[in-house]
């Protein structure tokens, strides 16, 4: 079955540590996205990528970094500069640039501070 | 810029009650409109969509009609079940200027009691 796989499901970060969240898709989608979701709140866009080797900052990019070396993969690094990283992180993809198609989501990674 | 405003929650209903969750939007172009559902600890799943004015999206007993004149896309279900308890997100994607990015509402939590 085609879909988006996020790993790990749960992740713990120590002070001063960088951690990387994995996102892989086998839907052959060009566009990929990372969102942050805090309890009782909506989704906030961190970064998005329209094509391999290109990505753009979203609304809350500070303290995060991404790469898009392969079409299938869009890992997110939460750096030590992100002072409040505890949240639920969702990865999504959509079929193409300039498309009105829906996004497909993974099951998320919950990040907590030790 | 684009925006989506959802009815504030939480919403609590008894089983077999009628459900309406209001959603209005602001967009510069001619967006596609979506409703997503999120069950606890999971990512978002597309529930239904509509791509042009007067279109009705429907799925699993849920319906929503794209009303351009009132810029609305209200979600309705005639008889809710306990299994419908989840968070519901209204969203839009206007393709062109925002290149496939979606704008999400803040979500409405629905609890259905037996």
mmCIF file of N, CA and C in Angstrom, chain A:
data_model
loop_
_atom_site.group_PDB
_atom_site.id
_atom_site.type_symbol
_atom_site.label_atom_id
_atom_site.label_comp_id
_atom_site.label_asym_id
_atom_site.label_seq_id
_atom_site.Cartn_x
_atom_site.Cartn_y
_atom_site.Cartn_z
ATOM 1 N N UNK A 1 0.838 -1.192 0.000
ATOM 2 C CA UNK A 1 0.000 0.000 0.000
ATOM 3 C C UNK A 1 0.872 1.242 0.000
ATOM 4 N N UNK A 2 0.463 2.249 -0.775
ATOM 5 C CA UNK A 2 1.202 3.489 -0.767
ATOM 6 C C UNK A 2 0.864 4.306 0.441
ATOM 7 N N UNK A 3 1.867 5.071 0.922
ATOM 8 C CA UNK A 3 1.592 5.905 2.072
ATOM 9 C C UNK A 3 2.814 6.631 2.547
ATOM 10 N N UNK A 4 2.677 7.230 3.724
ATOM 11 C CA UNK A 4 3.769 7.976 4.341
ATOM 12 C C UNK A 4 4.127 7.303 5.654
ATOM 13 N N UNK A 5 5.397 7.086 5.861
ATOM 14 C CA UNK A 5 5.887 6.439 7.082
ATOM 15 C C UNK A 5 6.743 7.413 7.861
ATOM 16 N N UNK A 6 6.347 7.661 9.089
ATOM 17 C CA UNK A 6 7.134 8.498 9.982
ATOM 18 C C UNK A 6 7.739 7.619 11.065
ATOM 19 N N UNK A 7 8.976 7.921 11.422
ATOM 20 C CA UNK A 7 9.624 7.200 12.523
ATOM 21 C C UNK A 7 10.602 8.106 13.235
ATOM 22 N N UNK A 8 10.829 7.853 14.535
ATOM 23 C CA UNK A 8 10.078 6.914 15.362
ATOM 24 C C UNK A 8 8.716 7.476 15.741
ATOM 25 N N UNK A 9 7.907 6.682 16.406
ATOM 26 C CA UNK A 9 6.605 7.163 16.850
ATOM 27 C C UNK A 9 6.760 8.068 18.063
ATOM 28 N N UNK A 10 7.710 7.722 18.933
ATOM 29 C CA UNK A 10 8.011 8.531 20.116
ATOM 30 C C UNK A 10 9.513 8.810 20.138
ATOM 31 N N UNK A 11 9.884 10.015 20.548
ATOM 32 C CA UNK A 11 11.282 10.421 20.561
ATOM 33 C C UNK A 11 11.511 11.332 21.762
ATOM 34 N N UNK A 12 12.663 11.142 22.400
ATOM 35 C CA UNK A 12 12.999 11.950 23.560
ATOM 36 C C UNK A 12 14.307 12.691 23.273
ATOM 37 N N UNK A 13 14.335 13.944 23.634
ATOM 38 C CA UNK A 13 15.518 14.768 23.384
ATOM 39 C C UNK A 13 16.092 15.282 24.693
ATOM 40 N N UNK A 14 17.410 15.222 24.798
ATOM 41 C CA UNK A 14 18.091 15.813 25.943
ATOM 42 C C UNK A 14 18.425 17.267 25.621
ATOM 43 N N UNK A 15 18.664 18.029 26.648
ATOM 44 C CA UNK A 15 19.052 19.426 26.467
ATOM 45 C C UNK A 15 20.305 19.518 25.591
ATOM 46 N N UNK A 16 20.307 20.436 24.644
ATOM 47 C CA UNK A 16 21.472 20.657 23.805
ATOM 48 C C UNK A 16 21.673 19.640 22.694
ATOM 49 N N UNK A 17 20.715 18.765 22.520
ATOM 50 C CA UNK A 17 20.855 17.686 21.539
ATOM 51 C C UNK A 17 20.026 17.989 20.290
ATOM 52 N N UNK A 18 20.571 17.629 19.137
ATOM 53 C CA UNK A 18 19.782 17.646 17.910
ATOM 54 C C UNK A 18 19.155 16.274 17.704
ATOM 55 N N UNK A 19 17.941 16.244 17.210
ATOM 56 C CA UNK A 19 17.305 14.971 16.879
ATOM 57 C C UNK A 19 16.699 15.075 15.491
ATOM 58 N N UNK A 20 16.647 13.924 14.797
ATOM 59 C CA UNK A 20 16.122 13.900 13.436
ATOM 60 C C UNK A 20 14.917 12.981 13.355
ATOM 61 N N UNK A 21 13.847 13.511 12.758
ATOM 62 C CA UNK A 21 12.621 12.765 12.542
ATOM 63 C C UNK A 21 12.595 12.333 11.078
ATOM 64 N N UNK A 22 12.248 11.076 10.878
ATOM 65 C CA UNK A 22 12.253 10.521 9.531
ATOM 66 C C UNK A 22 10.860 10.592 8.908
ATOM 67 N N UNK A 23 10.823 10.859 7.591
ATOM 68 C CA UNK A 23 9.581 10.833 6.821
ATOM 69 C C UNK A 23 9.878 10.266 5.441
ATOM 70 N N UNK A 24 9.209 9.169 5.106
ATOM 71 C CA UNK A 24 9.388 8.521 3.812
ATOM 72 C C UNK A 24 8.023 8.320 3.164
ATOM 73 N N UNK A 25 7.954 8.581 1.837
ATOM 74 C CA UNK A 25 6.696 8.350 1.127
ATOM 75 C C UNK A 25 6.950 7.546 -0.138
ATOM 76 N N UNK A 26 5.990 6.676 -0.457
ATOM 77 C CA UNK A 26 6.080 5.885 -1.691
ATOM 78 C C UNK A 26 4.892 6.177 -2.607
ATOM 79 N N UNK A 27 4.406 7.404 -2.530
ATOM 80 C CA UNK A 27 3.272 7.836 -3.330
ATOM 81 C C UNK A 27 3.699 8.534 -4.618
ATOM 82 N N UNK A 28 5.009 8.705 -4.796
ATOM 83 C CA UNK A 28 5.558 9.416 -5.958
ATOM 84 C C UNK A 28 5.099 10.879 -5.993
ATOM 85 N N UNK A 29 4.910 11.452 -4.809
ATOM 86 C CA UNK A 29 4.498 12.850 -4.707
ATOM 87 C C UNK A 29 5.707 13.774 -4.789
ATOM 88 N N UNK A 30 5.517 14.908 -5.465
ATOM 89 C CA UNK A 30 6.597 15.887 -5.552
ATOM 90 C C UNK A 30 6.731 16.725 -4.287
ATOM 91 N N UNK A 31 5.609 17.120 -3.704
ATOM 92 C CA UNK A 31 5.622 18.066 -2.585
ATOM 93 C C UNK A 31 5.552 17.341 -1.244
ATOM 94 N N UNK A 32 6.334 17.819 -0.288
ATOM 95 C CA UNK A 32 6.314 17.270 1.072
ATOM 96 C C UNK A 32 6.346 18.406 2.079
ATOM 97 N N UNK A 33 5.810 18.131 3.268
ATOM 98 C CA UNK A 33 5.592 19.182 4.262
ATOM 99 C C UNK A 33 5.874 18.642 5.662
ATOM 100 N N UNK A 34 6.289 19.545 6.563
ATOM 101 C CA UNK A 34 6.366 19.236 7.976
ATOM 102 C C UNK A 34 5.513 20.243 8.752
ATOM 103 N N UNK A 35 4.694 19.680 9.675
ATOM 104 C CA UNK A 35 3.851 20.496 10.527
ATOM 105 C C UNK A 35 4.155 20.188 11.991
ATOM 106 N N UNK A 36 3.894 21.176 12.802
ATOM 107 C CA UNK A 36 3.941 20.990 14.256
ATOM 108 C C UNK A 36 2.518 21.164 14.788
ATOM 109 N N UNK A 37 2.130 20.265 15.722
ATOM 110 C CA UNK A 37 0.808 20.350 16.333
ATOM 111 C C UNK A 37 0.986 20.335 17.838
ATOM 112 N N UNK A 38 0.518 21.383 18.492
ATOM 113 C CA UNK A 38 0.530 21.458 19.951
ATOM 114 C C UNK A 38 -0.852 21.096 20.470
ATOM 115 N N UNK A 39 -0.926 20.631 21.732
ATOM 116 C CA UNK A 39 -2.210 20.153 22.267
ATOM 117 C C UNK A 39 -3.340 21.147 22.079
ATOM 118 N N UNK A 40 -4.440 20.665 21.523
ATOM 119 C CA UNK A 40 -5.627 21.496 21.358
ATOM 120 C C UNK A 40 -5.503 22.568 20.303
ATOM 121 N N UNK A 41 -4.447 22.488 19.494
ATOM 122 C CA UNK A 41 -4.247 23.515 18.481
ATOM 123 C C UNK A 41 -4.217 22.911 17.085
ATOM 124 N N UNK A 42 -4.239 23.790 16.110
ATOM 125 C CA UNK A 42 -4.177 23.358 14.730
ATOM 126 C C UNK A 42 -2.753 23.074 14.289
ATOM 127 N N UNK A 43 -2.571 22.968 12.990
ATOM 128 C CA UNK A 43 -1.269 22.643 12.413
ATOM 129 C C UNK A 43 -0.527 23.922 12.022
ATOM 130 N N UNK A 44 0.747 23.949 12.342
ATOM 131 C CA UNK A 44 1.584 25.067 11.919
ATOM 132 C C UNK A 44 2.700 24.530 11.015
ATOM 133 N N UNK A 45 2.888 25.179 9.882
ATOM 134 C CA UNK A 45 3.824 24.711 8.860
ATOM 135 C C UNK A 45 5.246 25.092 9.236
ATOM 136 N N UNK A 46 6.140 24.096 9.247
ATOM 137 C CA UNK A 46 7.540 24.333 9.601
ATOM 138 C C UNK A 46 8.365 24.552 8.322
ATOM 139 N N UNK A 47 8.363 23.580 7.451
ATOM 140 C CA UNK A 47 9.060 23.634 6.172
ATOM 141 C C UNK A 47 8.245 22.877 5.139
ATOM 142 N N UNK A 48 8.454 23.228 3.869
ATOM 143 C CA UNK A 48 7.885 22.437 2.796
ATOM 144 C C UNK A 48 8.857 22.377 1.629
ATOM 145 N N UNK A 49 8.665 21.365 0.795
ATOM 146 C CA UNK A 49 9.547 21.147 -0.348
ATOM 147 C C UNK A 49 8.683 20.831 -1.559
ATOM 148 N N UNK A 50 8.927 21.535 -2.622
ATOM 149 C CA UNK A 50 8.137 21.326 -3.837
ATOM 150 C C UNK A 50 8.804 20.339 -4.790
ATOM 151 N N UNK A 51 10.122 20.130 -4.600
ATOM 152 C CA UNK A 51 10.863 19.286 -5.515
ATOM 153 C C UNK A 51 12.177 18.912 -4.853
ATOM 154 N N UNK A 52 12.801 17.868 -5.354
ATOM 155 C CA UNK A 52 14.087 17.436 -4.795
ATOM 156 C C UNK A 52 15.090 18.591 -4.815
ATOM 157 N N UNK A 53 15.873 18.657 -3.743
ATOM 158 C CA UNK A 53 16.945 19.654 -3.579
ATOM 159 C C UNK A 53 16.444 21.082 -3.451
ATOM 160 N N UNK A 54 15.177 21.225 -3.116
ATOM 161 C CA UNK A 54 14.615 22.555 -2.891
ATOM 162 C C UNK A 54 13.645 22.495 -1.723
ATOM 163 N N UNK A 55 13.707 23.485 -0.833
ATOM 164 C CA UNK A 55 12.740 23.564 0.258
ATOM 165 C C UNK A 55 12.600 25.012 0.695
ATOM 166 N N UNK A 56 11.474 25.298 1.329
ATOM 167 C CA UNK A 56 11.132 26.657 1.727
ATOM 168 C C UNK A 56 10.732 26.686 3.192
ATOM 169 N N UNK A 57 11.006 27.784 3.859
ATOM 170 C CA UNK A 57 10.565 27.955 5.240
ATOM 171 C C UNK A 57 9.058 28.159 5.288
ATOM 172 N N UNK A 58 8.473 27.578 6.322
ATOM 173 C CA UNK A 58 7.077 27.826 6.600
ATOM 174 C C UNK A 58 6.931 28.927 7.631
ATOM 175 N N UNK A 59 5.901 28.819 8.455
ATOM 176 C CA UNK A 59 5.591 29.884 9.404
ATOM 177 C C UNK A 59 6.436 29.848 10.672
ATOM 178 N N UNK A 60 6.997 28.670 11.010
ATOM 179 C CA UNK A 60 7.730 28.544 12.283
ATOM 180 C C UNK A 60 9.022 27.767 12.086
ATOM 181 N N UNK A 61 9.860 28.176 11.131
ATOM 182 C CA UNK A 61 11.053 27.414 10.765
ATOM 183 C C UNK A 61 12.213 27.550 11.750
ATOM 184 N N UNK A 62 12.205 28.550 12.602
ATOM 185 C CA UNK A 62 13.355 28.783 13.487
ATOM 186 C C UNK A 62 13.580 27.599 14.430
ATOM 187 N N UNK A 63 14.838 27.123 14.457
ATOM 188 C CA UNK A 63 15.170 26.006 15.316
ATOM 189 C C UNK A 63 15.010 24.650 14.653
ATOM 190 N N UNK A 64 14.641 24.651 13.379
ATOM 191 C CA UNK A 64 14.455 23.422 12.614
ATOM 192 C C UNK A 64 15.290 23.475 11.334
ATOM 193 N N UNK A 65 15.631 22.302 10.803
ATOM 194 C CA UNK A 65 16.263 22.231 9.491
ATOM 195 C C UNK A 65 15.764 20.986 8.770
ATOM 196 N N UNK A 66 15.833 21.023 7.430
ATOM 197 C CA UNK A 66 15.373 19.897 6.617
ATOM 198 C C UNK A 66 16.347 19.671 5.470
ATOM 199 N N UNK A 67 16.178 18.547 4.798
ATOM 200 C CA UNK A 67 16.884 18.276 3.554
ATOM 201 C C UNK A 67 15.937 17.509 2.643
ATOM 202 N N UNK A 68 16.197 17.572 1.337
ATOM 203 C CA UNK A 68 15.372 16.826 0.373
ATOM 204 C C UNK A 68 16.305 16.308 -0.721
ATOM 205 N N UNK A 69 17.075 15.306 -0.360
ATOM 206 C CA UNK A 69 18.048 14.731 -1.292
ATOM 207 C C UNK A 69 17.425 13.692 -2.202
ATOM 208 N N UNK A 70 16.317 13.102 -1.760
ATOM 209 C CA UNK A 70 15.599 12.119 -2.557
ATOM 210 C C UNK A 70 14.125 12.485 -2.575
ATOM 211 N N UNK A 71 13.449 12.121 -3.633
ATOM 212 C CA UNK A 71 12.025 12.438 -3.751
ATOM 213 C C UNK A 71 11.227 11.802 -2.621
ATOM 214 N N UNK A 72 11.667 10.608 -2.190
ATOM 215 C CA UNK A 72 10.881 9.850 -1.222
ATOM 216 C C UNK A 72 11.067 10.309 0.220
ATOM 217 N N UNK A 73 12.100 11.098 0.486
ATOM 218 C CA UNK A 73 12.506 11.335 1.864
ATOM 219 C C UNK A 73 12.603 12.814 2.197
ATOM 220 N N UNK A 74 12.125 13.192 3.385
ATOM 221 C CA UNK A 74 12.142 14.596 3.798
ATOM 222 C C UNK A 74 12.363 14.647 5.314
ATOM 223 N N UNK A 75 13.573 14.381 5.787
ATOM 224 C CA UNK A 75 13.822 14.360 7.231
ATOM 225 C C UNK A 75 13.843 15.755 7.844
ATOM 226 N N UNK A 76 13.375 15.816 9.080
ATOM 227 C CA UNK A 76 13.341 17.069 9.845
ATOM 228 C C UNK A 76 14.279 16.946 11.038
ATOM 229 N N UNK A 77 15.189 17.910 11.191
ATOM 230 C CA UNK A 77 16.054 17.959 12.362
ATOM 231 C C UNK A 77 15.572 19.053 13.298
ATOM 232 N N UNK A 78 15.346 18.676 14.541
ATOM 233 C CA UNK A 78 14.998 19.637 15.583
ATOM 234 C C UNK A 78 16.302 19.972 16.299
ATOM 235 N N UNK A 79 16.765 21.189 16.156
ATOM 236 C CA UNK A 79 18.069 21.550 16.694
ATOM 237 C C UNK A 79 17.953 22.031 18.132
ATOM 238 N N UNK A 80 19.101 22.188 18.775
ATOM 239 C CA UNK A 80 19.120 22.675 20.154
ATOM 240 C C UNK A 80 18.648 24.125 20.237
ATOM 241 N N UNK A 81 18.588 24.805 19.108
ATOM 242 C CA UNK A 81 18.103 26.190 19.100
ATOM 243 C C UNK A 81 16.594 26.269 19.281
ATOM 244 N N UNK A 82 15.901 25.146 19.096
ATOM 245 C CA UNK A 82 14.443 25.113 19.302
ATOM 246 C C UNK A 82 14.211 24.884 20.788
ATOM 247 N N UNK A 83 13.815 25.944 21.478
ATOM 248 C CA UNK A 83 13.758 25.898 22.940
ATOM 249 C C UNK A 83 12.516 25.214 23.485
ATOM 250 N N UNK A 84 11.520 25.060 22.683
ATOM 251 C CA UNK A 84 10.286 24.415 23.133
ATOM 252 C C UNK A 84 9.866 23.361 22.122
ATOM 253 N N UNK A 85 10.606 22.268 22.015
ATOM 254 C CA UNK A 85 10.350 21.311 20.945
ATOM 255 C C UNK A 85 9.255 20.288 21.239
ATOM 256 N N UNK A 86 8.770 20.240 22.462
ATOM 257 C CA UNK A 86 7.769 19.227 22.810
ATOM 258 C C UNK A 86 6.494 19.463 22.024
ATOM 259 N N UNK A 87 6.148 18.508 21.157
ATOM 260 C CA UNK A 87 4.984 18.644 20.286
ATOM 261 C C UNK A 87 4.798 17.349 19.517
ATOM 262 N N UNK A 88 3.729 17.316 18.746
ATOM 263 C CA UNK A 88 3.438 16.218 17.827
ATOM 264 C C UNK A 88 3.788 16.723 16.425
ATOM 265 N N UNK A 89 4.664 15.980 15.724
ATOM 266 C CA UNK A 89 5.142 16.427 14.412
ATOM 267 C C UNK A 89 4.534 15.554 13.324
ATOM 268 N N UNK A 90 3.961 16.201 12.340
ATOM 269 C CA UNK A 90 3.294 15.503 11.245
ATOM 270 C C UNK A 90 3.974 15.823 9.920
ATOM 271 N N UNK A 91 4.213 14.781 9.148
ATOM 272 C CA UNK A 91 4.750 14.904 7.800
ATOM 273 C C UNK A 91 3.608 14.646 6.817
ATOM 274 N N UNK A 92 3.613 15.359 5.704
ATOM 275 C CA UNK A 92 2.569 15.181 4.701
ATOM 276 C C UNK A 92 3.158 15.296 3.306
ATOM 277 N N UNK A 93 2.419 14.834 2.320
ATOM 278 C CA UNK A 93 2.841 14.998 0.935
ATOM 279 C C UNK A 93 1.619 15.285 0.075
ATOM 280 N N UNK A 94 1.867 15.909 -1.077
ATOM 281 C CA UNK A 94 0.806 16.100 -2.058
ATOM 282 C C UNK A 94 1.374 15.900 -3.448
ATOM 283 N N UNK A 95 0.488 15.697 -4.398
ATOM 284 C CA UNK A 95 0.887 15.123 -5.683
ATOM 285 C C UNK A 95 1.852 15.991 -6.472
ATOM 286 N N UNK A 96 1.634 17.305 -6.470
ATOM 287 C CA UNK A 96 2.435 18.149 -7.361
ATOM 288 C C UNK A 96 2.371 19.593 -6.927
ATOM 289 N N UNK A 97 3.271 20.340 -7.467
ATOM 290 C CA UNK A 97 3.246 21.781 -7.304
ATOM 291 C C UNK A 97 2.025 22.337 -8.024
ATOM 292 N N UNK A 98 1.512 23.459 -7.549
ATOM 293 C CA UNK A 98 0.354 24.120 -8.164
ATOM 294 C C UNK A 98 -0.824 23.171 -8.324
ATOM 295 N N UNK A 99 -1.009 22.359 -7.318
ATOM 296 C CA UNK A 99 -2.095 21.390 -7.346
ATOM 297 C C UNK A 99 -3.111 21.708 -6.263
ATOM 298 N N UNK A 100 -4.359 21.488 -6.540
ATOM 299 C CA UNK A 100 -5.407 21.638 -5.536
ATOM 300 C C UNK A 100 -5.771 20.296 -4.919
ATOM 301 N N UNK A 101 -4.878 19.352 -4.983
ATOM 302 C CA UNK A 101 -5.138 18.032 -4.427
ATOM 303 C C UNK A 101 -4.893 18.014 -2.920
ATOM 304 N N UNK A 102 -5.504 17.078 -2.214
ATOM 305 C CA UNK A 102 -5.339 17.015 -0.758
ATOM 306 C C UNK A 102 -3.949 16.535 -0.375
ATOM 307 N N UNK A 103 -3.642 16.732 0.885
ATOM 308 C CA UNK A 103 -2.387 16.219 1.418
ATOM 309 C C UNK A 103 -2.624 14.864 2.080
ATOM 310 N N UNK A 104 -1.590 14.036 2.029
ATOM 311 C CA UNK A 104 -1.606 12.738 2.688
ATOM 312 C C UNK A 104 -0.666 12.821 3.883
ATOM 313 N N UNK A 105 -1.109 12.312 5.026
ATOM 314 C CA UNK A 105 -0.346 12.473 6.256
ATOM 315 C C UNK A 105 0.189 11.154 6.781
ATOM 316 N N UNK A 106 1.351 11.242 7.458
ATOM 317 C CA UNK A 106 1.837 10.126 8.245
ATOM 318 C C UNK A 106 1.152 10.104 9.599
ATOM 319 N N UNK A 107 1.539 9.131 10.441
ATOM 320 C CA UNK A 107 0.915 8.979 11.752
ATOM 321 C C UNK A 107 1.595 9.785 12.849
ATOM 322 N N UNK A 108 2.631 10.531 12.484
ATOM 323 C CA UNK A 108 3.207 11.474 13.428
ATOM 324 C C UNK A 108 4.307 10.918 14.299
ATOM 325 N N UNK A 109 5.113 11.841 14.818
ATOM 326 C CA UNK A 109 6.139 11.540 15.825
ATOM 327 C C UNK A 109 5.913 12.467 17.007
ATOM 328 N N UNK A 110 5.849 11.882 18.199
ATOM 329 C CA UNK A 110 5.675 12.706 19.399
ATOM 330 C C UNK A 110 7.035 12.904 20.044
ATOM 331 N N UNK A 111 7.455 14.148 20.125
ATOM 332 C CA UNK A 111 8.770 14.506 20.666
ATOM 333 C C UNK A 111 8.601 15.097 22.065
ATOM 334 N N UNK A 112 9.408 14.594 22.984
ATOM 335 C CA UNK A 112 9.363 15.102 24.362
ATOM 336 C C UNK A 112 10.776 15.400 24.836
ATOM 337 N N UNK A 113 10.858 16.246 25.839
ATOM 338 C CA UNK A 113 12.152 16.613 26.424
ATOM 339 C C UNK A 113 12.417 15.781 27.669
ATOM 340 N N UNK A 114 13.649 15.242 27.772
ATOM 341 C CA UNK A 114 14.015 14.495 28.981
ATOM 342 C C UNK A 114 14.428 15.460 30.081
#
